[in-house]
């Protein structure tokens, strides 16, 4: 069986490892090929870029198929399991344990996205991975799927996995363009700053387990360390999310314009850690948007080599898809041979902190189901159906929560702000167990339970 994974983001890379571990390593008749449109890994990381919060459930999924990758990530991430929520007047609304190692075995990590990519590279077989290959479309052909590349070449596969992100061509081919991704009116801007550049007062305020999330009437501002606390030359990540009616130019961001609009939004926000000469938010924005110098810190040098000091990430939404596979295709022979996962199946907004984790879970769950059904009659269709039954309800529930979190970052009036601040204060009073649904999920256990319930 020839499997082609389209997309070398975190979802595609985890899928590769999961399929190798659960199927292909034990059966030489199964080949797994991964194609990615970017010419190299560093290019992929640069374009997707930035920092992210990697949740315990995502780490558990990664650890299940590549324990060395999980260890690599753990060593390089900042354990951000305590969230401090503030409002723009500088008031602490509350603190919340959001993904502790004690409860979940893995903690919430704040980390550069590129590190997660790097972690998943060892173990990829050179002959299986093809950078710089852009897919234009896929088509069911008899008992196979035809993959069409931008350079005019084609190939046939027995199974195609679309892990090609929010503007997925596989999704587009499956639904004939009926479910297009659209800009959702919120934009994220962010970057990294060496810790040593922060004022001494602000440096003192950094809690070794803390992520600061501040909500105002004109958007949201977050900051935290993103390498382990107490490393010799730490740096922080910062990000702002705000409403912008038209989509900003992410290819050529105008740093001065970004800085001016960030200062207009957050520059006057208050923090108890403001210095007499500069407020916390103002100084982070000014440092984050300054012209890059050559930094001393080698990790920062690597990042700035990609000019990653200000990233503009407009957010996209895709309508909910009726299905994530072609298991219901009219072509019975092709049923279950096209699978969508990660953002290609369900565009996960940043507010969930679950996009990467859900993509990793999808990958592990599907690989285990395929392993189970592969040799059964009609096995690919059964695996596809089981994958949809297992994953769609969970992901839709997480999407609903993310939508509510995203709304809290939109511009709002005085009453709405008071209401939101009260809701956050109440949230901080709740036990950490309210996150069990998201963080405690164990893909291997979930598949075993599903199969047991189905009597298989
Ligand atoms: C501003 C922002 C902040 C976020 N923060 C977080 C966070 O803190 N935590 C979190 O968990 N999630 C976060 N997310 C969501 C997260 O980024 C996504 O859910 C996650 O990256 C999905 O992974 P994926 O592998 O499915 O898709 P992607 O990461 O988009 O990867 C898709 C890959 O497919 C490749 N590709 C696309 N088209 C083709 C083609 N035609 N041919 C070949 N290759 C192709 C792309 O180049 C890319 O490498 C954030 C998203 C945004 C926009």
Coordinates of C-alpha atoms and ligand atoms in Angstrom, one line a residue:
X1 CA 0.0 0.0 0.0
X2 CA 1.3 3.4 -0.9
X3 CA 0.4 6.2 1.4
X4 CA 1.0 9.9 0.5
X5 CA 0.8 12.5 3.3
X6 CA 0.4 16.0 1.9
X7 CA 1.8 18.7 4.2
X8 CA 4.9 18.7 6.4
X9 CA 3.5 20.9 9.3
X10 CA 3.3 19.4 12.7
X11 CA 0.2 17.4 11.8
X12 CA 1.9 15.9 8.7
X13 CA 5.1 15.1 10.6
X14 CA 3.3 13.3 13.4
X15 CA 1.2 11.4 10.9
X16 CA 4.4 10.2 9.2
X17 CA 5.9 8.9 12.5
X18 CA 2.6 7.4 13.6
X19 CA 2.1 5.5 10.4
X20 CA 5.7 4.3 10.4
X21 CA 5.5 3.1 14.0
X22 CA 2.1 1.5 13.9
X23 CA 2.1 0.1 10.4
X24 CA 4.9 0.5 7.9
X25 CA 7.9 -0.4 10.1
X26 CA 6.4 -3.9 10.6
X27 CA 5.2 -4.3 7.0
X28 CA 7.6 -3.6 4.1
X29 CA 4.7 -3.6 1.6
X30 CA 3.5 -0.3 3.1
X31 CA 5.3 2.9 2.0
X32 CA 4.8 6.3 3.5
X33 CA 5.7 9.4 1.5
X34 CA 5.5 13.0 2.8
X35 CA 5.3 15.9 0.4
X36 CA 5.6 19.6 1.5
X37 CA 5.4 22.7 -0.6
X38 CA 8.1 24.6 1.2
X39 CA 11.6 24.0 -0.1
X40 CA 13.0 23.1 3.3
X41 CA 12.2 22.6 6.9
X42 CA 13.6 26.0 8.0
X43 CA 11.5 27.7 5.4
X44 CA 8.4 25.9 6.7
X45 CA 9.1 27.0 10.2
X46 CA 9.8 30.5 9.1
X47 CA 6.6 30.9 7.2
X48 CA 4.4 29.3 9.9
X49 CA 6.6 30.8 12.5
X50 CA 6.2 32.3 15.9
X51 CA 5.6 30.7 19.3
X52 CA 2.9 28.5 20.5
X53 CA 1.4 26.9 23.6
X54 CA 1.7 23.1 23.3
X55 CA -0.9 21.5 25.5
X56 CA -0.4 18.3 27.6
X57 CA -2.7 16.2 25.3
X58 CA -0.6 17.2 22.3
X59 CA 2.6 16.3 24.1
X60 CA 1.1 12.9 25.1
X61 CA 0.2 12.2 21.5
X62 CA 3.7 13.1 20.3
X63 CA 5.4 11.1 23.1
X64 CA 3.4 8.1 22.1
X65 CA 4.9 7.9 18.6
X66 CA 8.3 9.7 19.1
X67 CA 9.4 9.8 22.7
X68 CA 12.7 11.3 21.7
X69 CA 10.9 14.2 20.0
X70 CA 8.8 14.8 23.2
X71 CA 12.0 14.9 25.3
X72 CA 13.6 17.3 22.9
X73 CA 10.6 19.6 23.1
X74 CA 10.3 19.3 26.9
X75 CA 14.0 20.4 27.3
X76 CA 13.5 23.5 25.2
X77 CA 10.1 24.8 26.2
X78 CA 8.9 27.0 29.1
X79 CA 6.5 25.4 31.5
X80 CA 3.7 27.9 31.4
X81 CA 1.2 26.1 33.5
X82 CA 0.1 29.1 35.5
X83 CA -1.9 31.8 33.7
X84 CA -2.2 35.2 35.2
X85 CA -5.2 37.0 33.8
X86 CA -5.2 40.8 34.0
X87 CA -7.2 43.7 32.6
X88 CA -5.9 46.7 30.9
X89 CA -6.2 48.8 34.1
X90 CA -3.5 46.6 35.6
X91 CA -5.9 44.6 37.8
X92 CA -5.1 40.9 38.4
X93 CA -8.4 39.1 37.6
X94 CA -7.0 35.8 38.8
X95 CA -4.5 33.0 38.4
X96 CA -5.3 29.7 37.0
X97 CA -3.5 26.4 36.8
X98 CA -3.8 25.5 33.1
X99 CA -2.0 22.2 32.5
X100 CA 0.3 21.1 35.3
X101 CA 2.6 18.1 35.1
X102 CA 1.3 17.0 38.4
X103 CA -2.2 16.5 37.0
X104 CA -1.5 15.5 33.4
X105 CA 1.9 14.0 33.3
X106 CA 2.9 16.6 30.7
X107 CA 2.7 20.4 31.3
X108 CA 1.5 23.3 29.2
X109 CA 4.6 24.4 27.2
X110 CA 5.3 27.8 25.7
X111 CA 7.7 27.1 22.8
X112 CA 9.0 28.3 19.4
X113 CA 7.0 26.4 16.8
X114 CA 10.3 25.8 14.9
X115 CA 11.5 23.7 17.8
X116 CA 8.5 21.3 17.5
X117 CA 9.3 20.9 13.8
X118 CA 13.0 20.3 14.5
X119 CA 12.1 17.7 17.1
X120 CA 10.1 15.7 14.6
X121 CA 12.8 15.6 11.9
X122 CA 15.0 12.8 13.3
X123 CA 13.5 9.5 12.1
X124 CA 12.2 10.8 8.8
X125 CA 13.8 8.7 6.1
X126 CA 15.4 10.9 3.5
X127 CA 13.9 8.9 0.6
X128 CA 10.3 9.4 2.1
X129 CA 10.3 13.1 2.4
X130 CA 10.0 15.5 -0.5
X131 CA 10.4 19.2 0.1
X132 CA 9.4 21.8 -2.5
X133 CA 6.5 19.7 -4.0
X134 CA 3.3 21.5 -4.2
X135 CA 0.1 19.5 -4.7
X136 CA -2.6 21.1 -6.9
X137 CA -5.3 18.6 -6.4
X138 CA -6.3 15.0 -5.7
X139 CA -8.8 12.8 -7.6
X140 CA -10.4 9.4 -7.0
X141 CA -9.5 7.1 -9.8
X142 CA -10.8 3.6 -9.6
X143 CA -9.3 2.0 -6.5
X144 CA -6.7 4.7 -6.1
X145 CA -6.2 8.4 -5.7
X146 CA -4.4 10.5 -8.2
X147 CA -2.2 13.2 -6.8
X148 CA -1.5 16.1 -9.1
X149 CA 1.6 18.3 -8.6
X150 CA 2.1 21.9 -9.5
X151 CA 5.0 21.0 -11.8
X152 CA 2.6 18.9 -14.0
X153 CA 3.6 15.5 -12.6
X154 CA 1.1 13.1 -11.1
X155 CA 1.3 9.9 -9.1
X156 CA -1.2 7.3 -7.9
X157 CA -1.6 6.4 -4.2
X158 CA -3.7 3.9 -2.3
X159 CA -4.3 6.3 0.5
X160 CA -3.9 10.1 0.6
X161 CA -3.8 12.1 3.9
X162 CA -4.4 15.8 3.6
X163 CA -2.4 17.5 6.4
X164 CA -2.1 20.6 4.3
X165 CA -3.5 23.2 6.7
X166 CA -6.2 25.8 6.6
X167 CA -6.2 26.4 2.9
X168 CA -6.0 22.6 2.1
X169 CA -6.1 21.7 -1.5
X170 CA -7.1 18.1 -0.5
X171 CA -10.2 19.6 1.3
X172 CA -10.8 21.8 -1.7
X173 CA -10.7 18.7 -4.1
X174 CA -12.9 16.6 -1.8
X175 CA -15.7 19.2 -1.6
X176 CA -15.2 20.9 -4.9
X177 CA -14.3 24.2 -3.3
X178 CA -17.6 24.4 -1.3
X179 CA -15.9 25.1 2.1
X180 CA -13.4 27.9 1.6
X181 CA -11.3 29.4 4.4
X182 CA -11.9 33.1 5.0
X183 CA -10.2 35.8 7.1
X184 CA -12.1 36.0 10.4
X185 CA -11.5 39.6 11.2
X186 CA -8.9 39.0 14.0
X187 CA -5.2 39.3 13.5
X188 CA -2.3 38.1 15.6
X189 CA 1.0 40.0 15.7
X190 CA 3.9 38.8 17.8
X191 CA 7.6 38.0 18.2
X192 CA 10.5 37.3 20.5
X193 CA 12.6 39.6 22.7
X194 CA 15.8 38.7 24.7
X195 CA 14.9 38.7 28.4
X196 CA 17.9 40.8 29.2
X197 CA 16.4 43.7 27.1
X198 CA 13.5 44.1 29.5
X199 CA 13.6 46.6 32.3
X200 CA 14.8 45.3 35.6
X201 CA 11.4 45.9 37.1
X202 CA 9.7 43.8 34.4
X203 CA 12.3 41.1 34.6
X204 CA 11.6 40.8 38.4
X205 CA 7.9 40.3 37.6
X206 CA 8.4 37.1 35.6
X207 CA 7.0 34.2 37.5
X208 CA 9.0 31.1 36.7
X209 CA 5.7 29.3 35.8
X210 CA 3.7 32.2 34.5
X211 CA 2.0 33.3 31.3
X212 CA 0.5 36.8 31.5
X213 CA -2.8 37.3 29.5
X214 CA -4.2 40.8 29.5
X215 CA -7.6 41.7 28.2
X216 CA -8.7 45.3 27.3
X217 CA -11.5 46.8 25.4
X218 CA -9.5 47.0 22.2
X219 CA -7.9 43.5 22.1
X220 CA -5.6 41.1 24.0
X221 CA -1.9 41.1 24.8
X222 CA 0.0 38.1 26.1
X223 CA 3.6 37.5 27.1
X224 CA 5.7 34.7 28.7
X225 CA 9.1 33.2 28.6
X226 CA 9.4 30.6 25.8
X227 CA 12.6 28.8 26.8
X228 CA 13.0 27.0 30.1
X229 CA 13.3 29.5 33.0
X230 CA 16.8 29.9 34.3
X231 CA 18.5 29.2 30.9
X232 CA 21.6 31.3 30.5
X233 CA 20.1 33.7 27.8
X234 CA 16.3 33.4 28.0
X235 CA 13.9 35.2 25.7
X236 CA 10.2 36.0 25.9
X237 CA 7.4 35.7 23.3
X238 CA 4.7 38.3 23.1
X239 CA 1.6 38.4 21.0
X240 CA -1.3 40.7 20.5
X241 CA -4.7 39.8 19.0
X242 CA -7.1 42.4 17.8
X243 CA -9.9 43.1 15.4
X244 CA -8.7 44.3 12.0
X245 CA -11.5 44.6 9.4
X246 CA -9.3 44.0 6.4
X247 CA -6.6 41.4 6.2
X248 CA -3.1 42.9 6.8
X249 CA -0.2 42.1 4.5
X250 CA 1.7 39.3 6.2
X251 CA 4.4 38.9 3.5
X252 CA 5.7 42.4 3.8
X253 CA 4.6 43.7 7.2
X254 CA 5.2 47.4 7.7
X255 CA 6.9 47.4 11.1
X256 CA 6.3 51.1 11.7
X257 CA 2.6 50.9 11.0
X258 CA 2.3 47.7 13.2
X259 CA 4.1 49.5 16.0
X260 CA 1.9 52.6 15.7
X261 CA -1.3 50.6 15.8
X262 CA -0.1 48.3 18.7
X263 CA 0.9 51.4 20.7
X264 CA -2.5 53.0 20.0
X265 CA -4.2 49.8 21.2
X266 CA -2.1 48.7 24.2
X267 CA 0.5 51.5 24.8
X268 CA -1.5 53.1 27.6
X269 CA -2.4 49.8 29.3
X270 CA -1.3 49.6 33.0
X271 CA 0.6 47.0 34.8
X272 CA 1.8 46.9 38.4
X273 CA 5.3 46.3 36.9
X274 CA 5.4 49.6 35.0
X275 CA 8.6 51.6 35.4
X276 CA 8.4 55.3 36.0
X277 CA 9.8 55.9 32.5
X278 CA 7.9 53.2 30.5
X279 CA 4.9 51.0 30.9
X280 CA 5.2 47.2 30.4
X281 CA 3.1 47.0 27.3
X282 CA 4.6 50.0 25.7
X283 CA 8.2 48.8 26.3
X284 CA 7.4 45.3 25.0
X285 CA 5.9 46.7 21.8
X286 CA 8.8 49.1 21.3
X287 CA 11.4 46.3 21.8
X288 CA 9.4 43.8 19.7
X289 CA 9.1 46.3 16.8
X290 CA 12.6 47.8 16.8
X291 CA 14.9 47.2 13.9
X292 CA 16.8 44.0 14.4
X293 CA 20.4 44.2 15.6
X294 CA 22.6 41.2 15.7
X295 CA 21.8 39.8 19.1
X296 CA 24.3 38.1 21.4
X297 CA 22.1 35.1 22.1
X298 CA 22.8 32.4 19.5
X299 CA 19.1 31.2 19.5
X300 CA 18.0 34.7 18.9
X301 CA 20.5 35.0 16.1
X302 CA 19.0 31.9 14.5
X303 CA 15.5 33.3 14.7
X304 CA 16.4 36.8 13.4
X305 CA 18.2 35.2 10.5
X306 CA 14.6 34.4 9.4
X307 CA 13.6 37.9 10.2
X308 CA 11.1 36.6 12.6
X309 CA 11.1 39.5 15.0
X310 CA 7.6 40.7 14.0
X311 CA 5.1 38.2 12.6
X312 CA 1.7 39.0 11.3
X313 CA -0.7 36.1 11.4
X314 CA -4.2 36.8 10.1
X315 CA -6.6 34.2 11.3
X316 CA -8.8 32.1 9.1
X317 CA -12.0 30.2 9.7
X318 CA -13.4 27.4 7.6
X319 CA -17.0 26.3 7.8
X320 CA -17.5 23.0 9.7
X321 CA -17.1 20.2 7.2
X322 CA -19.8 17.5 7.0
X323 CA -17.1 14.8 7.0
X324 CA -13.3 14.5 7.1
X325 CA -12.9 11.6 4.7
X326 CA -14.3 10.3 1.4
X327 CA -15.7 7.3 3.2
X328 CA -19.1 8.2 1.8
X329 CA -17.9 8.7 -1.8
X330 CA -20.0 7.6 -4.7
X331 CA -17.0 5.8 -6.0
X332 CA -17.2 2.8 -3.7
X333 CA -13.7 1.5 -4.6
X334 CA -12.1 4.8 -3.5
X335 CA -14.0 5.1 -0.2
X336 CA -11.8 5.8 2.8
X337 CA -8.8 6.6 0.6
X338 CA -8.8 10.4 1.3
X339 CA -8.4 11.5 4.8
X340 CA -8.2 15.1 6.2
X341 CA -6.5 15.9 9.5
X342 CA -5.3 18.9 11.5
X343 CA -6.3 22.3 10.2
X344 CA -7.3 20.8 6.9
X345 CA -10.2 19.1 8.6
X346 CA -10.9 21.7 11.3
X347 CA -9.3 25.1 11.4
X348 CA -8.4 25.5 15.0
X349 CA -8.2 29.1 16.2
X350 CA -5.3 30.2 18.4
X351 CA -7.6 30.9 21.3
X352 CA -8.1 27.1 21.8
X353 CA -4.3 26.6 22.4
X354 CA -5.3 23.2 20.9
X355 CA -4.6 23.4 17.1
X356 CA -1.3 21.6 17.2
X357 CA -2.4 19.2 19.9
X358 CA -5.6 18.2 18.0
X359 CA -3.6 17.7 14.8
X360 CA -1.2 15.4 16.7
X361 CA -4.2 13.5 18.2
X362 CA -5.9 13.1 14.8
X363 CA -2.7 11.6 13.4
X364 CA -2.2 9.1 16.2
X365 CA -5.8 8.1 16.4
X366 CA -6.1 7.6 12.6
X367 CA -2.9 5.5 12.4
X368 CA -4.1 3.2 15.2
X369 CA -7.5 2.8 13.6
X370 CA -5.8 2.0 10.2
X371 CA -3.6 -0.5 11.9
X372 CA -6.7 -2.2 13.4
X373 CA -8.9 -2.2 10.3
X374 CA -6.2 -2.4 7.6
X375 CA -6.5 -6.2 6.9
X376 CA -10.2 -6.4 7.3
X377 CA -12.5 -6.4 4.3
X378 CA -13.3 -2.9 3.3
X379 CA -10.7 -1.9 5.9
X380 CA -9.9 1.6 4.7
X381 CA -13.5 2.7 4.7
X382 CA -14.0 1.3 8.2
X383 CA -10.9 3.1 9.5
X384 CA -12.1 6.3 7.9
X385 CA -15.6 6.0 9.4
X386 CA -14.3 5.1 12.8
X387 CA -11.9 8.1 12.7
X388 CA -14.8 10.5 12.0
X389 CA -16.9 9.0 14.7
X390 CA -14.1 9.3 17.2
X391 CA -12.6 12.6 16.4
X392 CA -15.4 14.9 15.1
X393 CA -17.4 15.3 18.4
X394 CA -14.3 16.0 20.5
X395 CA -12.8 18.5 18.1
X396 CA -16.2 20.3 17.6
X397 CA -16.5 20.7 21.4
X398 CA -13.0 22.2 21.5
X399 CA -13.9 24.5 18.6
X400 CA -17.0 25.8 20.5
X401 CA -14.9 26.7 23.5
X402 CA -12.3 28.4 21.3
X403 CA -14.9 30.5 19.6
X404 CA -16.0 31.9 23.0
X405 CA -12.4 32.6 24.0
X406 CA -11.9 34.4 20.6
X407 CA -15.0 36.6 21.2
X408 CA -13.4 37.8 24.4
X409 CA -10.6 39.4 22.4
X410 CA -12.9 41.5 20.2
X411 CA -13.5 45.1 20.7
X412 CA -16.2 45.8 23.3
X413 CA -18.0 48.4 25.3
X414 CA -17.7 49.2 29.0
X415 CA -20.4 46.8 30.2
X416 CA -19.2 43.9 28.1
X417 CA -15.7 44.4 29.4
X418 CA -17.0 44.3 33.0
X419 CA -18.9 41.1 32.2
X420 CA -15.9 39.5 30.6
X421 CA -13.6 40.4 33.6
X422 CA -16.1 38.9 36.0
X423 CA -16.3 35.7 33.9
X424 CA -12.5 35.4 33.9
X425 CA -12.4 36.0 37.7
X426 CA -15.0 33.2 38.1
X427 CA -13.1 30.9 35.8
X428 CA -10.0 31.4 38.0
X429 CA -11.9 30.0 41.0
X430 CA -12.7 26.8 39.2
X431 CA -10.5 23.7 39.7
X432 CA -8.0 22.6 37.1
X433 CA -10.1 19.6 36.4
X434 CA -12.3 21.7 34.2
X435 CA -9.6 21.2 31.6
X436 CA -9.5 17.4 31.9
X437 CA -11.7 17.1 28.8
X438 CA -9.0 18.7 26.6
X439 CA -5.7 17.9 28.5
X440 CA -6.3 14.4 29.8
X441 CA -7.1 12.9 26.4
X442 CA -4.9 9.9 25.6
X443 CA -5.1 8.9 22.0
X444 CA -4.0 5.3 22.5
X445 CA -6.4 4.8 25.4
X446 CA -9.2 6.5 23.5
X447 CA -8.8 4.1 20.5
X448 CA -8.6 1.0 22.7
X449 CA -11.9 2.1 24.5
X450 CA -13.6 2.9 21.2
X451 CA -12.7 -0.5 19.7
X452 CA -13.8 -2.3 22.9
X453 CA -17.1 -0.4 22.9
X454 CA -17.7 -1.3 19.2
X455 CA -17.0 -4.9 20.2
X456 CA -13.9 -5.2 18.0
Ligands
LIG1 C1 -1.7 33.2 15.1 C2 -1.8 31.8 15.4 C3 -1.4 31.3 16.7 C4 -1.6 30.0 17.0 N1 -1.3 29.6 18.3 C5 -1.4 28.3 18.6 C6 -1.0 27.8 19.9 O1 -0.5 28.5 20.7 N2 -1.2 26.5 20.1 C7 -1.7 25.6 19.2 O2 -1.8 24.4 19.5 N3 -2.1 26.0 18.0 C8 -2.0 27.3 17.7 N4 -2.4 27.8 16.5 C9 -3.1 26.8 15.6 C10 -2.0 25.9 14.9 O3 -1.1 26.7 14.3 C11 -2.7 25.0 13.9 O4 -3.8 24.4 14.4 C12 -1.6 23.9 13.5 O5 -0.5 24.5 12.9 C13 -2.3 22.9 12.5 O6 -1.2 22.0 12.1 P1 -1.3 21.3 10.6 O7 -0.2 20.5 10.5 O8 -2.7 20.7 10.5 O9 -1.3 22.5 9.6 P2 -0.1 23.5 9.2 O10 0.7 23.8 10.4 O11 -0.8 24.7 8.6 O12 0.8 22.8 8.2 C14 0.3 22.5 6.9 C15 1.5 22.2 6.0 O13 1.1 21.9 4.7 C16 1.9 22.5 3.7 N5 1.0 22.7 2.5 C17 0.0 23.5 2.3 N6 -0.5 23.3 1.1 C18 0.2 22.4 0.5 C19 0.2 21.9 -0.8 N7 -0.7 22.3 -1.7 N8 1.2 21.0 -1.2 C20 2.1 20.6 -0.3 N9 2.2 21.1 1.0 C21 1.3 22.0 1.4 C22 2.2 23.9 4.4 O14 3.3 24.5 3.8 C23 2.4 23.5 5.8 O15 3.8 23.1 6.1 C24 -2.2 29.1 16.1 C25 -2.6 29.5 14.8 C26 -2.4 30.9 14.5 C27 -2.8 31.4 13.1

